[in-house]
């Protein structure tokens, strides 16, 4: 029977524990939850929508600088849930990579290629001791030329999957349960339905009604595949539509 | 590579002479999803479970069986992200061989080079071993071949093998059913039956993946994905033009379902 666990270092750097687990990666997941924010992404028939909470801890803060939603290129968006500093590093590198891709190959970096790149980078941090995994779950959204609307989620372990709908953050599991029920029969949501499903999922899971300033919403639509952050007025319209519907 | 602070190996000998990190890596493999391979007289089949964390995951975006060259495919049990790294490195090695010798790399050579990479990560500074075992299936001038490569970097040629959660049951089942003169179709049926043995839930074309290679020496993935040639190039990372694209003739779940119906 193997003696010890490498001197207890399996909790400090990414080496295997006796059960074959990577504790540092699991702790990175916990860090994502500890940030206290929940995010939701929903993919419709011809659009993708991501929603996240906007918590401004201090009234003196400039609200416009508090954001988790980042454009990577004109056509790709990234929603980062977790540690904000790690998120900014990731976004910076992703922006660089997408720009180089466009320059090198002459066409826009597709959603899944960017997600794979982010995931492969995260894998390196899980295998090399000198860098810790990033405490960020990234949701990448965009319209793919051939496959249509795409939503990918990349996590600290280096996994990445395409999703019909997904969630990340503190209430991740509750949100996924809610979304599984909604998406069970493969519904083809229109743009309005997509946005409203995402927002109402967040409201239901956090059990509170939002004001337009308390959430951030990002969308891409097939007819205009540019990544856009919705304005407070647009968010208000959707919130009103939801409350009228109920 | 990396910080000089970590220029010592993390995988070191225990007092009993064991390399504990490798053992832990094998434990990680043993808790991965079951995969298996069978070598027939006229081809090889590899198969794996494809259980996804939620029904919300788009199963078309996930492909566990990958091709390394047009006539060599690979499947894994263990950690998916580590597998991607090995696939990328192996593809590059295959391409470098082709560039030098103007012929496709023999299966044994590719396996040896991949295994060497895995061994490196058990001895180099500041890195942990790969948490995957690979089943490499190929058809070259030496006929059909199946190799299993472990996290330690050791590899063996197998007539039939299994890895992952259900390994002992699967291997017992394979030992009973395997015959040296099996045809490829029989091998596919046996593979499906073996997966079915330990499968939790309803087996279907959407939650398993099957890859086959026959005497035509073209590796095919029988799964529910559709890859365009365009995306194929991206997966091969724009390798030089001397390298033929992998024949990822991907079919609907219908083909797997046909096999499943025959097996019933």
XYZ file of C-alpha atoms in Angstrom:
510
model
C 0.000 0.000 0.000
C 1.466 3.379 -0.944
C 2.814 5.352 1.953
C 1.694 8.893 2.442
C 0.529 11.353 -0.159
C 3.797 12.813 -1.408
C 4.390 14.520 1.888
C 1.053 16.366 1.882
C 2.052 18.436 -1.153
C -0.852 17.059 -3.154
C -2.936 19.806 -1.629
C -0.503 22.577 -2.497
C 0.468 21.881 -6.092
C -1.181 19.927 -8.877
C 0.136 16.437 -8.258
C -2.031 13.365 -7.787
C -3.571 12.405 -4.457
C -3.694 8.704 -3.484
C -7.217 8.503 -4.893
C -6.017 9.861 -8.210
C -7.509 13.319 -7.672
C -6.020 16.744 -8.223
C -6.867 18.733 -5.123
C -5.633 22.064 -6.481
C -8.034 21.773 -9.408
C -10.903 20.940 -7.050
C -10.010 23.921 -4.883
C -10.013 26.111 -7.987
C -13.626 25.050 -8.571
C -14.418 26.036 -4.991
C -12.846 29.444 -5.607
C -15.244 29.956 -8.512
C -18.180 29.277 -6.185
C -16.752 31.461 -3.444
C -16.959 34.530 -5.654
C -20.675 34.596 -4.828
C -21.905 35.197 -8.374
C -24.083 32.912 -10.510
C -24.071 33.024 -14.306
C -26.352 31.420 -16.854
C -26.011 30.838 -20.586
C -28.741 29.709 -22.991
C -28.452 28.827 -26.664
C -31.520 29.396 -28.852
C -32.327 28.600 -32.442
C -30.507 31.628 -33.817
C -29.049 33.419 -30.828
C -27.083 32.899 -27.604
C -27.619 34.803 -24.383
C -25.544 34.948 -21.185
C -26.633 36.544 -17.938
C -24.713 37.219 -14.739
C -25.235 39.060 -11.496
C -23.716 42.494 -11.145
C -22.775 42.994 -7.523
C -21.223 46.367 -6.795
C -19.977 46.045 -3.210
C -19.359 49.748 -2.599
C -21.496 52.711 -3.670
C -18.353 54.721 -4.321
C -17.241 52.297 -7.049
C -17.624 53.302 -10.671
C -20.302 50.819 -11.743
C -19.271 50.792 -15.362
C -15.896 49.316 -14.421
C -17.470 46.355 -12.635
C -18.079 43.759 -15.314
C -17.674 40.054 -15.989
C -18.700 40.234 -19.631
C -15.865 40.833 -22.089
C -15.789 41.082 -25.873
C -12.864 39.042 -27.185
C -13.364 40.047 -30.808
C -16.233 41.838 -32.435
C -17.966 38.477 -32.832
C -16.944 36.526 -29.739
C -17.920 37.206 -26.154
C -16.650 35.725 -22.915
C -18.419 35.605 -19.576
C -15.953 34.959 -16.744
C -17.308 33.630 -13.428
C -14.985 33.525 -10.445
C -11.905 35.489 -9.473
C -11.902 38.795 -11.348
C -8.135 39.172 -11.534
C -7.711 35.704 -13.075
C -10.579 36.559 -15.432
C -8.810 39.654 -16.720
C -5.607 37.713 -17.407
C -7.566 35.090 -19.307
C -9.432 37.702 -21.329
C -6.218 39.505 -22.187
C -4.587 36.323 -23.458
C -7.726 35.256 -25.321
C -7.949 38.618 -27.063
C -4.349 38.314 -28.138
C -4.815 34.782 -29.391
C -7.974 35.650 -31.351
C -6.296 38.626 -32.979
C -3.245 36.550 -33.968
C -5.520 33.851 -35.364
C -7.320 36.382 -37.543
C -3.990 37.730 -38.773
C -2.403 34.335 -39.363
C -5.274 32.503 -41.057
C -7.329 35.290 -42.588
C -10.663 34.471 -40.982
C -12.290 34.962 -37.590
C -11.457 32.517 -34.821
C -14.452 30.186 -34.346
C -16.041 29.719 -30.914
C -14.947 26.142 -30.405
C -11.361 26.838 -31.464
C -11.074 29.645 -28.893
C -12.660 27.455 -26.233
C -10.239 24.638 -27.013
C -7.342 27.053 -26.733
C -8.549 28.314 -23.341
C -9.099 24.762 -22.144
C -5.673 23.601 -23.320
C -4.064 26.519 -21.483
C -5.973 25.561 -18.336
C -4.738 21.965 -18.726
C -1.141 23.161 -18.692
C -1.733 24.766 -15.279
C -3.071 21.451 -13.981
C 0.033 19.579 -15.012
C 2.885 21.975 -14.278
C 3.667 22.710 -10.654
C 4.925 26.231 -11.166
C 1.522 27.709 -12.097
C -1.743 27.267 -10.241
C -5.017 26.731 -12.121
C -7.068 29.872 -12.753
C -10.121 30.316 -10.538
C -12.370 31.106 -13.495
C -15.087 29.317 -15.457
C -15.334 30.881 -18.901
C -18.457 30.794 -21.091
C -17.636 31.626 -24.694
C -20.396 32.590 -27.088
C -20.615 33.411 -30.766
C -22.226 32.542 -34.079
C -20.324 29.883 -36.018
C -20.433 30.207 -39.812
C -21.390 26.587 -40.292
C -22.899 25.418 -37.030
C -24.871 28.509 -36.044
C -25.126 29.785 -32.460
C -22.567 28.191 -30.118
C -22.103 28.311 -26.358
C -19.018 26.692 -24.823
C -17.981 26.431 -21.181
C -14.323 26.004 -20.129
C -13.393 25.156 -16.551
C -10.191 25.156 -14.425
C -9.679 21.432 -15.055
C -9.264 21.976 -18.777
C -12.604 20.474 -19.784
C -14.654 22.194 -22.422
C -18.021 21.232 -23.850
C -20.579 22.820 -26.113
C -23.850 23.456 -24.304
C -27.476 23.978 -25.112
C -27.691 25.777 -21.776
C -25.434 25.909 -18.759
C -24.563 27.646 -15.566
C -21.551 28.497 -13.390
C -20.904 29.983 -9.967
C -22.434 29.631 -6.510
C -25.883 28.331 -7.531
C -24.634 26.329 -10.461
C -26.375 23.043 -9.680
C -29.778 24.588 -8.947
C -29.607 26.531 -12.177
C -28.674 23.440 -14.177
C -31.634 21.542 -12.695
C -33.936 24.398 -13.691
C -32.499 24.570 -17.199
C -32.619 20.781 -17.722
C -36.361 20.922 -17.199
C -36.762 23.801 -19.623
C -34.563 22.342 -22.342
C -35.739 18.762 -22.026
C -37.540 18.524 -25.347
C -34.922 20.447 -27.336
C -36.995 23.594 -27.747
C -35.863 26.009 -30.438
C -36.038 29.318 -28.607
C -36.445 32.593 -30.442
C -34.246 35.499 -29.418
C -36.776 36.877 -26.905
C -37.427 33.411 -25.453
C -33.690 32.781 -25.122
C -33.060 35.992 -23.196
C -36.117 35.553 -21.024
C -35.290 31.923 -20.210
C -31.818 32.979 -19.124
C -33.013 35.867 -16.965
C -35.913 33.986 -15.412
C -33.606 31.046 -14.655
C -31.367 33.392 -12.691
C -34.333 34.960 -10.901
C -35.802 31.612 -9.982
C -32.541 30.198 -8.697
C -31.634 33.239 -6.614
C -35.258 33.732 -5.617
C -35.301 37.447 -6.154
C -36.571 39.824 -8.798
C -33.891 41.943 -10.351
C -33.601 45.568 -11.267
C -32.000 46.189 -14.616
C -28.858 47.542 -12.963
C -28.287 44.365 -10.966
C -27.609 42.053 -13.906
C -25.449 42.020 -17.006
C -26.716 40.480 -20.239
C -24.682 39.655 -23.340
C -26.085 38.380 -26.648
C -25.143 37.293 -30.158
C -27.780 36.929 -32.866
C -27.455 35.127 -36.184
C -28.811 38.038 -38.222
C -26.184 40.353 -36.743
C -23.407 38.136 -35.345
C -21.753 40.888 -33.322
C -21.324 40.316 -29.579
C -23.336 42.939 -27.713
C -23.909 43.860 -24.079
C -27.523 44.936 -23.558
C -28.246 48.425 -22.253
C -30.205 48.983 -19.043
C -33.277 49.960 -21.092
C -33.206 46.747 -23.113
C -32.802 44.682 -19.936
C -35.770 46.521 -18.453
C -37.927 45.593 -21.455
C -37.122 41.924 -20.989
C -37.727 42.084 -17.229
C -41.096 43.695 -17.837
C -41.975 41.048 -20.421
C -41.114 38.333 -17.911
C -43.198 39.795 -15.084
C -46.156 40.323 -17.429
C -45.881 36.784 -18.628
C -46.086 35.354 -15.066
C 10.237 24.624 -19.143
C 8.750 26.335 -16.141
C 10.244 27.948 -13.125
C 13.735 26.935 -12.044
C 12.286 26.602 -8.552
C 10.666 23.386 -9.715
C 13.637 21.841 -11.455
C 13.275 18.706 -9.382
C 11.073 15.763 -10.206
C 7.751 15.543 -8.386
C 7.621 11.820 -9.071
C 10.161 10.289 -6.723
C 10.779 6.825 -5.291
C 9.100 5.825 -2.057
C 11.087 3.759 0.485
C 9.496 0.598 -0.924
C 10.793 1.421 -4.403
C 7.492 2.497 -5.902
C 6.757 5.624 -7.917
C 3.690 6.704 -6.019
C 2.580 9.483 -8.392
C 2.310 6.950 -11.213
C 0.194 4.678 -9.030
C -2.093 7.585 -8.253
C -2.297 8.387 -11.949
C -3.401 4.790 -12.573
C -6.078 5.254 -9.917
C -7.291 8.304 -11.813
C -7.466 6.176 -14.966
C -9.361 3.485 -13.103
C -12.086 5.929 -12.162
C -12.533 7.103 -15.742
C -15.194 5.918 -18.173
C -14.776 2.426 -19.600
C -13.120 2.030 -22.965
C -11.940 -1.063 -24.818
C -10.322 -2.309 -27.993
C -10.403 -5.575 -29.932
C -8.035 -6.705 -32.661
C -9.721 -8.810 -35.330
C -8.148 -10.774 -38.155
C -8.933 -8.037 -40.645
C -9.089 -4.882 -38.573
C -9.304 -3.245 -35.143
C -12.214 -1.715 -33.244
C -12.030 0.695 -30.284
C -15.009 1.867 -28.304
C -15.821 3.960 -25.267
C -18.697 5.142 -23.124
C -19.594 8.750 -23.654
C -21.409 9.794 -20.498
C -21.816 13.533 -20.366
C -22.288 15.530 -17.141
C -25.727 16.853 -18.138
C -28.347 16.584 -20.889
C -27.647 20.245 -21.508
C -24.270 19.370 -22.991
C -24.262 19.350 -26.772
C -23.029 15.804 -27.383
C -22.008 16.698 -30.925
C -19.290 18.949 -29.513
C -17.581 16.068 -27.720
C -15.424 13.533 -29.511
C -13.510 11.068 -27.363
C -12.118 8.904 -30.144
C -9.562 10.807 -32.208
C -7.488 9.905 -35.227
C -3.768 10.492 -35.149
C -3.154 9.641 -38.808
C -5.538 8.395 -41.521
C -4.797 4.827 -40.440
C -4.312 5.169 -36.672
C -6.981 6.014 -34.117
C -6.857 6.396 -30.350
C -9.211 6.315 -27.364
C -8.576 6.974 -23.681
C -9.749 6.396 -20.137
C -9.019 9.048 -17.543
C -8.600 12.805 -17.784
C -9.857 14.359 -21.014
C -7.659 17.480 -20.942
C -4.489 15.373 -20.601
C -5.660 13.271 -23.552
C -5.916 16.347 -25.770
C -2.296 17.211 -25.059
C -1.126 13.722 -26.035
C -3.210 13.717 -29.216
C -1.668 16.993 -30.265
C 1.882 15.829 -29.589
C 1.324 12.474 -31.325
C -0.127 14.090 -34.408
C 2.892 16.322 -34.654
C 5.267 13.380 -34.298
C 3.410 11.455 -37.006
C 3.627 14.426 -39.307
C 7.322 14.947 -38.656
C 7.958 11.296 -39.518
C 6.010 11.678 -42.724
C 7.918 14.803 -43.627
C 11.219 12.997 -43.199
C 10.437 9.614 -44.744
C 7.579 10.417 -47.104
C 5.541 7.503 -45.835
C 2.963 7.015 -43.062
C 4.401 6.304 -39.635
C 4.182 2.637 -38.550
C 1.920 2.066 -35.555
C 4.699 0.749 -33.294
C 6.849 3.803 -33.886
C 4.051 6.244 -33.097
C 3.182 4.320 -29.951
C 6.812 4.323 -28.884
C 7.146 8.079 -29.327
C 3.876 8.791 -27.494
C 4.951 6.520 -24.666
C 8.272 8.368 -24.496
C 6.387 11.638 -23.965
C 4.377 10.089 -21.161
C 7.542 8.773 -19.531
C 9.128 12.208 -19.768
C 6.390 13.644 -17.599
C 7.150 11.069 -14.909
C 10.742 12.163 -14.669
C 10.969 15.843 -15.644
C 10.961 18.679 -13.137
C 7.830 20.417 -12.031
C 5.259 18.270 -13.836
C 2.914 15.440 -12.910
C 2.302 12.261 -14.935
C -0.562 12.132 -17.446
C -3.786 10.841 -15.932
C -4.751 8.783 -19.007
C -4.246 5.340 -20.464
C -4.446 5.160 -24.243
C -5.651 2.450 -26.603
C -4.020 2.996 -29.985
C -5.554 1.129 -32.929
C -3.934 1.069 -36.338
C -3.495 -0.832 -39.560
C -0.167 -0.741 -41.370
C 2.109 -3.115 -43.295
C 2.297 -5.340 -40.225
C -1.456 -5.780 -40.236
C -3.977 -4.693 -37.604
C -2.500 -3.645 -34.263
C -3.764 -2.599 -30.846
C -1.535 -1.052 -28.164
C -2.245 0.090 -24.637
C -0.066 2.868 -23.189
C -0.108 3.580 -19.446
C 0.727 6.776 -17.510
C 4.156 5.351 -16.717
C 4.992 5.228 -20.409
C 5.007 1.444 -20.662
C 3.116 -0.060 -23.574
C 2.084 -3.520 -24.698
C 0.419 -4.956 -27.743
C -2.946 -6.543 -26.984
C -5.375 -8.825 -28.754
C -8.129 -7.235 -26.727
C -8.035 -4.900 -23.759
C -10.181 -2.689 -21.587
C -9.541 0.222 -19.207
C -11.429 2.433 -16.818
C -14.180 1.783 -14.302
C -15.384 -1.624 -15.365
C -12.017 -3.045 -16.364
C -12.075 -6.396 -14.544
C -15.558 -7.412 -15.732
C -14.831 -6.198 -19.227
C -11.548 -8.119 -19.440
C -13.160 -11.332 -18.156
C -15.904 -10.946 -20.734
C -13.379 -10.323 -23.501
C -11.253 -13.306 -22.469
C -14.256 -15.556 -22.850
C -15.384 -14.170 -26.157
C -12.137 -13.530 -27.976
C -11.068 -15.823 -30.799
C -7.950 -15.392 -32.925
C -9.860 -15.635 -36.206
C -12.536 -13.066 -35.358
C -13.809 -10.897 -38.184
C -14.159 -7.129 -37.798
C -17.965 -7.189 -37.642
C -17.880 -9.846 -34.901
C -15.366 -7.706 -33.065
C -17.688 -4.683 -33.222
C -20.549 -6.767 -31.833
C -18.371 -8.093 -29.052
C -17.199 -4.589 -28.249
C -20.770 -3.351 -27.938
C -21.765 -6.336 -25.794
C -18.803 -5.718 -23.508
C -19.736 -2.061 -23.083
C -23.323 -3.064 -22.458
C -22.251 -5.322 -19.585
C -21.261 -2.512 -17.299
C -23.422 0.215 -18.776
C -25.647 2.179 -16.399
C -28.770 3.226 -18.203
C -29.918 2.759 -21.770
C -27.147 2.308 -24.335
C -27.639 4.147 -27.631
C -25.754 5.675 -30.534
C -25.515 8.924 -28.611
C -23.764 7.733 -25.472
C -21.062 5.495 -26.894
C -18.400 6.086 -29.513
C -16.941 3.461 -31.826
C -13.939 3.697 -34.114
C -12.983 1.047 -36.641
C -10.179 0.454 -39.080
C -10.225 -2.306 -41.658
C -8.108 -3.517 -44.527
C -8.780 -0.265 -46.385
C -6.548 1.289 -43.704
C -8.880 4.224 -43.221
C -9.813 4.957 -39.628
C -13.510 5.718 -39.251
C -15.411 7.098 -36.314
C -18.882 5.691 -36.080
C -20.567 8.337 -34.012
C -23.181 11.031 -33.999
C -20.875 13.919 -34.829
C -20.589 15.660 -38.147
C -17.238 17.222 -38.910
C -16.815 19.333 -42.013
C -13.496 19.072 -43.896
C -12.924 22.663 -42.819
C -13.075 21.750 -39.158
C -10.954 18.716 -39.866
C -8.125 20.984 -40.908
C -8.459 22.914 -37.675
C -8.303 19.716 -35.671
C -5.159 18.718 -37.533
C -3.862 22.213 -36.791
C -3.176 23.039 -40.407
C -0.597 20.319 -40.917
C 1.454 20.505 -44.135
C -0.253 19.423 -47.327
C 1.619 16.155 -47.649
C -0.588 14.841 -44.893
C -3.927 13.442 -45.954
C -6.906 14.439 -43.859
C -8.241 11.850 -41.467
C -11.127 10.035 -43.054
C -13.548 10.991 -40.342
C -16.518 9.624 -42.185
C -18.900 10.446 -39.455
C -22.323 8.994 -39.585
C -25.504 9.497 -37.678
C -26.253 7.532 -34.503
C -28.228 5.353 -36.893
C -25.176 3.288 -37.759
C -24.401 2.519 -34.144
C -28.080 1.836 -33.557
C -28.025 -0.657 -36.453
C -25.194 -2.546 -34.779
C -27.051 -2.365 -31.465
C -30.164 -3.825 -33.106
C -28.153 -6.707 -34.543
C -26.713 -7.369 -31.122
C -30.132 -7.535 -29.432
